[in-house]
Amino acid sequence: MEHLRWRPTVNERDFIEQALQSDLRVDGRRSFDFRRLEISFGREDGSSEVQLGETRVMGYVTAQLVQPYRDRPNEGTLAIFTEFSPMADPAFEPGRPGESAIELGRVIDRGLRESRAVDMESLCVVAGKYVWSVRVDLHILDNGGNLIDAANIAALSALSTFRRPECTVGGEDGQQVTVHDPEVRDPLPLTIHHLPIAVTFAYFGEGNIVVVDPTYKEEAVMGGRMTATVNSNGDVCAIQKAGGEGVMSSVIMQCLRIASVKAADVTSKIKTAVEKYATEKALKKVKRLPVSVSKKTNVLDVTMEDKGDDESGGQSVKILGDVQHISKDPSIAIEANDGEDAKPMLTEPNEEVKTTSSSGPAEESDGAQEIRSPKSLKDAVKPKHRRKKKKGDRS
């Protein structure tokens, strides 16, 4: 890749090389230390943003139904597309992708497809007719060096959180495909067997000095670069050596051993970030019910029946609607209004409500006393002289 962002002077070049010979780097790291890695995800599934030091890359995954290739009718497709924006580096020109963009896409694509990291057969819907085509778009937001490693982590993180719509096959001929909405059926994740991690090494001098994760300043001074794609199991998925100075085989074997250790570390960080994202998303899907407020029951919906024959002499309460509790005291009823809590209310005995007490005061008899109903309205409106006259006649 051509890096025109920063052109070092002779003194700057000598300073960086002499510091590396003393096992020192400009940013304070050691030779085989990665920069700080941060992985974040967007609101939608299949979107991720990776920040590796000053390098920032955003990945976004989409899928659509297409016709498969004739030589592989039972397998889906996976394509990597990169976009270099002038916002990330003034050296990047908009429009047609340059040599750097093409090389970046090929390195990541080779590491994913050649290692069979994504199960392509699981993307088949109808053999020879419909398969899922997965597309990974990588946008370079800021070029701080080592774009390959950052873009590779962004692609793996986006693929790990991507969910494709579920589809069923039916119809009379069994060839009709129905794609279900995510609200009707939960989308399905991709089947990923392993995570191929790209680890880039930079060579200085005659290939005797090797560092991991070079910055843009170190890339401007380095004599060569090699990218090894390795998974956490130590399997070598791909190796990219793009020109530069020659490297001995013993140095390459040492780099592969280092890459295996770094791949295991990066894989654990990706899985931790994906699990955290899945947990947060699951909590958002949980339907939170509001705090239950006791519903109010109208007094008219409450009827009380007399149970005089019961040994306990209690009352049976029938409530039309929600279940409420009522005190056994015959003088207490339930008053309920909309928007207020149910409160006890003292009411006078009514003709329709008759209660029987199992025990009375000491002055009364052991038998139950019946609460008499008040006089009728007709008796209440009679003149007083008529009442006295009747009393006189009786006497």
PDB file of N, CA and C in Angstrom, residues 253-314:
ATOM      1  N   MET A 253       8.331 -18.336  10.532  1.00  0.00           N
ATOM      2  CA  MET A 253       7.803 -19.286  11.501  1.00  0.00           C
ATOM      3  C   MET A 253       7.635 -18.621  12.873  1.00  0.00           C
ATOM      4  N   GLN A 254       8.573 -17.756  13.227  1.00  0.00           N
ATOM      5  CA  GLN A 254       8.431 -17.034  14.483  1.00  0.00           C
ATOM      6  C   GLN A 254       7.209 -16.117  14.453  1.00  0.00           C
ATOM      7  N   CYS A 255       6.986 -15.479  13.329  1.00  0.00           N
ATOM      8  CA  CYS A 255       5.820 -14.601  13.191  1.00  0.00           C
ATOM      9  C   CYS A 255       4.512 -15.386  13.289  1.00  0.00           C
ATOM     10  N   LEU A 256       4.475 -16.586  12.737  1.00  0.00           N
ATOM     11  CA  LEU A 256       3.252 -17.391  12.801  1.00  0.00           C
ATOM     12  C   LEU A 256       2.946 -17.811  14.243  1.00  0.00           C
ATOM     13  N   ARG A 257       3.976 -18.109  15.000  1.00  0.00           N
ATOM     14  CA  ARG A 257       3.742 -18.461  16.409  1.00  0.00           C
ATOM     15  C   ARG A 257       3.207 -17.265  17.186  1.00  0.00           C
ATOM     16  N   ILE A 258       3.765 -16.105  16.906  1.00  0.00           N
ATOM     17  CA  ILE A 258       3.271 -14.899  17.573  1.00  0.00           C
ATOM     18  C   ILE A 258       1.842 -14.591  17.130  1.00  0.00           C
ATOM     19  N   ALA A 259       1.575 -14.779  15.842  1.00  0.00           N
ATOM     20  CA  ALA A 259       0.232 -14.511  15.322  1.00  0.00           C
ATOM     21  C   ALA A 259      -0.807 -15.428  15.962  1.00  0.00           C
ATOM     22  N   SER A 260      -0.457 -16.674  16.252  1.00  0.00           N
ATOM     23  CA  SER A 260      -1.386 -17.600  16.892  1.00  0.00           C
ATOM     24  C   SER A 260      -1.796 -17.112  18.283  1.00  0.00           C
ATOM     25  N   VAL A 261      -0.829 -16.580  19.022  1.00  0.00           N
ATOM     26  CA  VAL A 261      -1.138 -16.057  20.367  1.00  0.00           C
ATOM     27  C   VAL A 261      -2.009 -14.807  20.269  1.00  0.00           C
ATOM     28  N   LYS A 262      -1.662 -13.914  19.363  1.00  0.00           N
ATOM     29  CA  LYS A 262      -2.449 -12.695  19.208  1.00  0.00           C
ATOM     30  C   LYS A 262      -3.859 -12.992  18.705  1.00  0.00           C
ATOM     31  N   ALA A 263      -4.000 -14.003  17.838  1.00  0.00           N
ATOM     32  CA  ALA A 263      -5.320 -14.351  17.322  1.00  0.00           C
ATOM     33  C   ALA A 263      -6.239 -14.847  18.435  1.00  0.00           C
ATOM     34  N   ALA A 264      -5.705 -15.622  19.359  1.00  0.00           N
ATOM     35  CA  ALA A 264      -6.524 -16.102  20.482  1.00  0.00           C
ATOM     36  C   ALA A 264      -6.983 -14.938  21.350  1.00  0.00           C
ATOM     37  N   ASP A 265      -6.112 -13.959  21.551  1.00  0.00           N
ATOM     38  CA  ASP A 265      -6.477 -12.805  22.370  1.00  0.00           C
ATOM     39  C   ASP A 265      -7.553 -11.963  21.693  1.00  0.00           C
ATOM     40  N   VAL A 266      -7.394 -11.698  20.411  1.00  0.00           N
ATOM     41  CA  VAL A 266      -8.382 -10.894  19.685  1.00  0.00           C
ATOM     42  C   VAL A 266      -9.716 -11.641  19.577  1.00  0.00           C
ATOM     43  N   THR A 267      -9.668 -12.956  19.386  1.00  0.00           N
ATOM     44  CA  THR A 267     -10.900 -13.734  19.298  1.00  0.00           C
ATOM     45  C   THR A 267     -11.709 -13.642  20.581  1.00  0.00           C
ATOM     46  N   SER A 268     -11.039 -13.719  21.717  1.00  0.00           N
ATOM     47  CA  SER A 268     -11.754 -13.605  22.999  1.00  0.00           C
ATOM     48  C   SER A 268     -12.383 -12.228  23.152  1.00  0.00           C
ATOM     49  N   LYS A 269     -11.725 -11.178  22.686  1.00  0.00           N
ATOM     50  CA  LYS A 269     -12.296  -9.833  22.781  1.00  0.00           C
ATOM     51  C   LYS A 269     -13.518  -9.696  21.882  1.00  0.00           C
ATOM     52  N   ILE A 270     -13.460 -10.281  20.692  1.00  0.00           N
ATOM     53  CA  ILE A 270     -14.613 -10.207  19.793  1.00  0.00           C
ATOM     54  C   ILE A 270     -15.803 -10.958  20.391  1.00  0.00           C
ATOM     55  N   LYS A 271     -15.567 -12.147  20.907  1.00  0.00           N
ATOM     56  CA  LYS A 271     -16.669 -12.925  21.483  1.00  0.00           C
ATOM     57  C   LYS A 271     -17.261 -12.234  22.704  1.00  0.00           C
ATOM     58  N   THR A 272     -16.419 -11.628  23.521  1.00  0.00           N
ATOM     59  CA  THR A 272     -16.933 -10.909  24.693  1.00  0.00           C
ATOM     60  C   THR A 272     -17.806  -9.737  24.274  1.00  0.00           C
ATOM     61  N   ALA A 273     -17.367  -8.985  23.263  1.00  0.00           N
ATOM     62  CA  ALA A 273     -18.153  -7.846  22.792  1.00  0.00           C
ATOM     63  C   ALA A 273     -19.476  -8.300  22.174  1.00  0.00           C
ATOM     64  N   VAL A 274     -19.456  -9.406  21.437  1.00  0.00           N
ATOM     65  CA  VAL A 274     -20.689  -9.910  20.817  1.00  0.00           C
ATOM     66  C   VAL A 274     -21.661 -10.412  21.879  1.00  0.00           C
ATOM     67  N   GLU A 275     -21.163 -11.100  22.887  1.00  0.00           N
ATOM     68  CA  GLU A 275     -22.042 -11.577  23.965  1.00  0.00           C
ATOM     69  C   GLU A 275     -22.660 -10.406  24.729  1.00  0.00           C
ATOM     70  N   LYS A 276     -21.891  -9.386  24.971  1.00  0.00           N
ATOM     71  CA  LYS A 276     -22.428  -8.211  25.657  1.00  0.00           C
ATOM     72  C   LYS A 276     -23.509  -7.545  24.820  1.00  0.00           C
ATOM     73  N   TYR A 277     -23.280  -7.451  23.523  1.00  0.00           N
ATOM     74  CA  TYR A 277     -24.284  -6.860  22.637  1.00  0.00           C
ATOM     75  C   TYR A 277     -25.557  -7.696  22.614  1.00  0.00           C
ATOM     76  N   ALA A 278     -25.420  -9.017  22.556  1.00  0.00           N
ATOM     77  CA  ALA A 278     -26.593  -9.895  22.533  1.00  0.00           C
ATOM     78  C   ALA A 278     -27.384  -9.797  23.832  1.00  0.00           C
ATOM     79  N   THR A 279     -26.683  -9.682  24.959  1.00  0.00           N
ATOM     80  CA  THR A 279     -27.369  -9.560  26.249  1.00  0.00           C
ATOM     81  C   THR A 279     -28.154  -8.258  26.334  1.00  0.00           C
ATOM     82  N   GLU A 280     -27.537  -7.166  25.920  1.00  0.00           N
ATOM     83  CA  GLU A 280     -28.235  -5.882  25.950  1.00  0.00           C
ATOM     84  C   GLU A 280     -29.436  -5.882  25.016  1.00  0.00           C
ATOM     85  N   LYS A 281     -29.310  -6.518  23.883  1.00  0.00           N
ATOM     86  CA  LYS A 281     -30.432  -6.567  22.950  1.00  0.00           C
ATOM     87  C   LYS A 281     -31.569  -7.426  23.498  1.00  0.00           C
ATOM     88  N   ALA A 282     -31.231  -8.534  24.164  1.00  0.00           N
ATOM     89  CA  ALA A 282     -32.266  -9.393  24.747  1.00  0.00           C
ATOM     90  C   ALA A 282     -33.017  -8.666  25.858  1.00  0.00           C
ATOM     91  N   LEU A 283     -32.316  -7.853  26.637  1.00  0.00           N
ATOM     92  CA  LEU A 283     -32.986  -7.109  27.701  1.00  0.00           C
ATOM     93  C   LEU A 283     -33.927  -6.055  27.124  1.00  0.00           C
ATOM     94  N   LYS A 284     -33.579  -5.484  25.998  1.00  0.00           N
ATOM     95  CA  LYS A 284     -34.468  -4.503  25.379  1.00  0.00           C
ATOM     96  C   LYS A 284     -35.738  -5.142  24.840  1.00  0.00           C
ATOM     97  N   LYS A 285     -35.649  -6.406  24.459  1.00  0.00           N
ATOM     98  CA  LYS A 285     -36.823  -7.086  23.905  1.00  0.00           C
ATOM     99  C   LYS A 285     -37.814  -7.505  24.982  1.00  0.00           C
ATOM    100  N   VAL A 286     -37.360  -7.593  26.240  1.00  0.00           N
ATOM    101  CA  VAL A 286     -38.250  -8.019  27.319  1.00  0.00           C
ATOM    102  C   VAL A 286     -39.314  -6.953  27.518  1.00  0.00           C
ATOM    103  N   LYS A 287     -40.572  -7.358  27.510  1.00  0.00           N
ATOM    104  CA  LYS A 287     -41.680  -6.428  27.684  1.00  0.00           C
ATOM    105  C   LYS A 287     -41.860  -6.152  29.172  1.00  0.00           C
ATOM    106  N   ARG A 288     -41.640  -4.917  29.543  1.00  0.00           N
ATOM    107  CA  ARG A 288     -41.790  -4.501  30.930  1.00  0.00           C
ATOM    108  C   ARG A 288     -43.235  -4.067  31.175  1.00  0.00           C
ATOM    109  N   LEU A 289     -43.938  -4.781  32.089  1.00  0.00           N
ATOM    110  CA  LEU A 289     -45.298  -4.414  32.419  1.00  0.00           C
ATOM    111  C   LEU A 289     -45.278  -3.270  33.426  1.00  0.00           C
ATOM    112  N   PRO A 290     -46.218  -2.322  33.319  1.00  0.00           N
ATOM    113  CA  PRO A 290     -46.251  -1.237  34.301  1.00  0.00           C
ATOM    114  C   PRO A 290     -46.627  -1.749  35.677  1.00  0.00           C
ATOM    115  N   VAL A 291     -46.351  -0.927  36.683  1.00  0.00           N
ATOM    116  CA  VAL A 291     -46.671  -1.316  38.054  1.00  0.00           C
ATOM    117  C   VAL A 291     -48.166  -1.505  38.180  1.00  0.00           C
ATOM    118  N   SER A 292     -48.565  -2.650  38.706  1.00  0.00           N
ATOM    119  CA  SER A 292     -49.980  -2.994  38.793  1.00  0.00           C
ATOM    120  C   SER A 292     -50.671  -2.089  39.799  1.00  0.00           C
ATOM    121  N   VAL A 293     -51.762  -1.425  39.367  1.00  0.00           N
ATOM    122  CA  VAL A 293     -52.571  -0.573  40.228  1.00  0.00           C
ATOM    123  C   VAL A 293     -53.869  -1.295  40.486  1.00  0.00           C
ATOM    124  N   SER A 294     -54.256  -1.376  41.744  1.00  0.00           N
ATOM    125  CA  SER A 294     -55.467  -2.104  42.095  1.00  0.00           C
ATOM    126  C   SER A 294     -56.666  -1.431  41.467  1.00  0.00           C
ATOM    127  N   LYS A 295     -57.413  -2.207  40.725  1.00  0.00           N
ATOM    128  CA  LYS A 295     -58.591  -1.680  40.063  1.00  0.00           C
ATOM    129  C   LYS A 295     -59.698  -1.444  41.085  1.00  0.00           C
ATOM    130  N   LYS A 296     -60.508  -0.412  40.831  1.00  0.00           N
ATOM    131  CA  LYS A 296     -61.555  -0.056  41.762  1.00  0.00           C
ATOM    132  C   LYS A 296     -62.865  -0.705  41.350  1.00  0.00           C
ATOM    133  N   THR A 297     -63.599  -1.107  42.358  1.00  0.00           N
ATOM    134  CA  THR A 297     -64.876  -1.765  42.113  1.00  0.00           C
ATOM    135  C   THR A 297     -65.995  -0.864  42.589  1.00  0.00           C
ATOM    136  N   ASN A 298     -66.982  -0.667  41.778  1.00  0.00           N
ATOM    137  CA  ASN A 298     -68.099   0.175  42.135  1.00  0.00           C
ATOM    138  C   ASN A 298     -68.917  -0.485  43.226  1.00  0.00           C
ATOM    139  N   VAL A 299     -69.505   0.328  44.084  1.00  0.00           N
ATOM    140  CA  VAL A 299     -70.294  -0.215  45.179  1.00  0.00           C
ATOM    141  C   VAL A 299     -71.482  -0.985  44.651  1.00  0.00           C
ATOM    142  N   LEU A 300     -71.982  -0.561  43.476  1.00  0.00           N
ATOM    143  CA  LEU A 300     -73.142  -1.246  42.918  1.00  0.00           C
ATOM    144  C   LEU A 300     -72.820  -2.653  42.475  1.00  0.00           C
ATOM    145  N   ASP A 301     -71.542  -2.929  42.226  1.00  0.00           N
ATOM    146  CA  ASP A 301     -71.165  -4.259  41.788  1.00  0.00           C
ATOM    147  C   ASP A 301     -70.934  -5.213  42.946  1.00  0.00           C
ATOM    148  N   VAL A 302     -71.087  -4.737  44.180  1.00  0.00           N
ATOM    149  CA  VAL A 302     -70.840  -5.572  45.345  1.00  0.00           C
ATOM    150  C   VAL A 302     -72.163  -5.965  45.964  1.00  0.00           C
ATOM    151  N   THR A 303     -72.405  -7.222  46.098  1.00  0.00           N
ATOM    152  CA  THR A 303     -73.614  -7.733  46.746  1.00  0.00           C
ATOM    153  C   THR A 303     -73.217  -8.638  47.876  1.00  0.00           C
ATOM    154  N   MET A 304     -73.958  -8.566  48.926  1.00  0.00           N
ATOM    155  CA  MET A 304     -73.667  -9.360  50.123  1.00  0.00           C
ATOM    156  C   MET A 304     -74.846 -10.269  50.397  1.00  0.00           C
ATOM    157  N   GLU A 305     -74.525 -11.517  50.675  1.00  0.00           N
ATOM    158  CA  GLU A 305     -75.556 -12.510  50.973  1.00  0.00           C
ATOM    159  C   GLU A 305     -75.448 -12.946  52.418  1.00  0.00           C
ATOM    160  N   ASP A 306     -76.596 -13.211  52.990  1.00  0.00           N
ATOM    161  CA  ASP A 306     -76.639 -13.612  54.377  1.00  0.00           C
ATOM    162  C   ASP A 306     -76.389 -15.102  54.485  1.00  0.00           C
ATOM    163  N   LYS A 307     -75.552 -15.475  55.408  1.00  0.00           N
ATOM    164  CA  LYS A 307     -75.318 -16.875  55.718  1.00  0.00           C
ATOM    165  C   LYS A 307     -75.627 -17.091  57.193  1.00  0.00           C
ATOM    166  N   GLY A 308     -76.898 -17.142  57.502  1.00  0.00           N
ATOM    167  CA  GLY A 308     -77.290 -17.284  58.899  1.00  0.00           C
ATOM    168  C   GLY A 308     -77.087 -18.668  59.439  1.00  0.00           C
ATOM    169  N   ASP A 309     -77.130 -19.659  58.568  1.00  0.00           N
ATOM    170  CA  ASP A 309     -77.008 -21.027  59.027  1.00  0.00           C
ATOM    171  C   ASP A 309     -75.582 -21.442  59.239  1.00  0.00           C
ATOM    172  N   ASP A 310     -74.637 -20.617  58.776  1.00  0.00           N
ATOM    173  CA  ASP A 310     -73.224 -21.006  58.913  1.00  0.00           C
ATOM    174  C   ASP A 310     -72.814 -20.906  60.363  1.00  0.00           C
ATOM    175  N   GLU A 311     -71.988 -21.815  60.774  1.00  0.00           N
ATOM    176  CA  GLU A 311     -71.547 -21.818  62.161  1.00  0.00           C
ATOM    177  C   GLU A 311     -70.769 -20.558  62.489  1.00  0.00           C
ATOM    178  N   SER A 312     -69.943 -20.108  61.607  1.00  0.00           N
ATOM    179  CA  SER A 312     -69.141 -18.928  61.863  1.00  0.00           C
ATOM    180  C   SER A 312     -69.931 -17.653  61.745  1.00  0.00           C
ATOM    181  N   GLY A 313     -71.104 -17.739  61.114  1.00  0.00           N
ATOM    182  CA  GLY A 313     -71.935 -16.552  60.969  1.00  0.00           C
ATOM    183  C   GLY A 313     -71.312 -15.495  60.102  1.00  0.00           C
ATOM    184  N   GLY A 314     -70.370 -15.871  59.190  1.00  0.00           N
ATOM    185  CA  GLY A 314     -69.686 -14.902  58.340  1.00  0.00           C
ATOM    186  C   GLY A 314     -70.563 -14.456  57.198  1.00  0.00           C
TER     187      GLY A 314
END
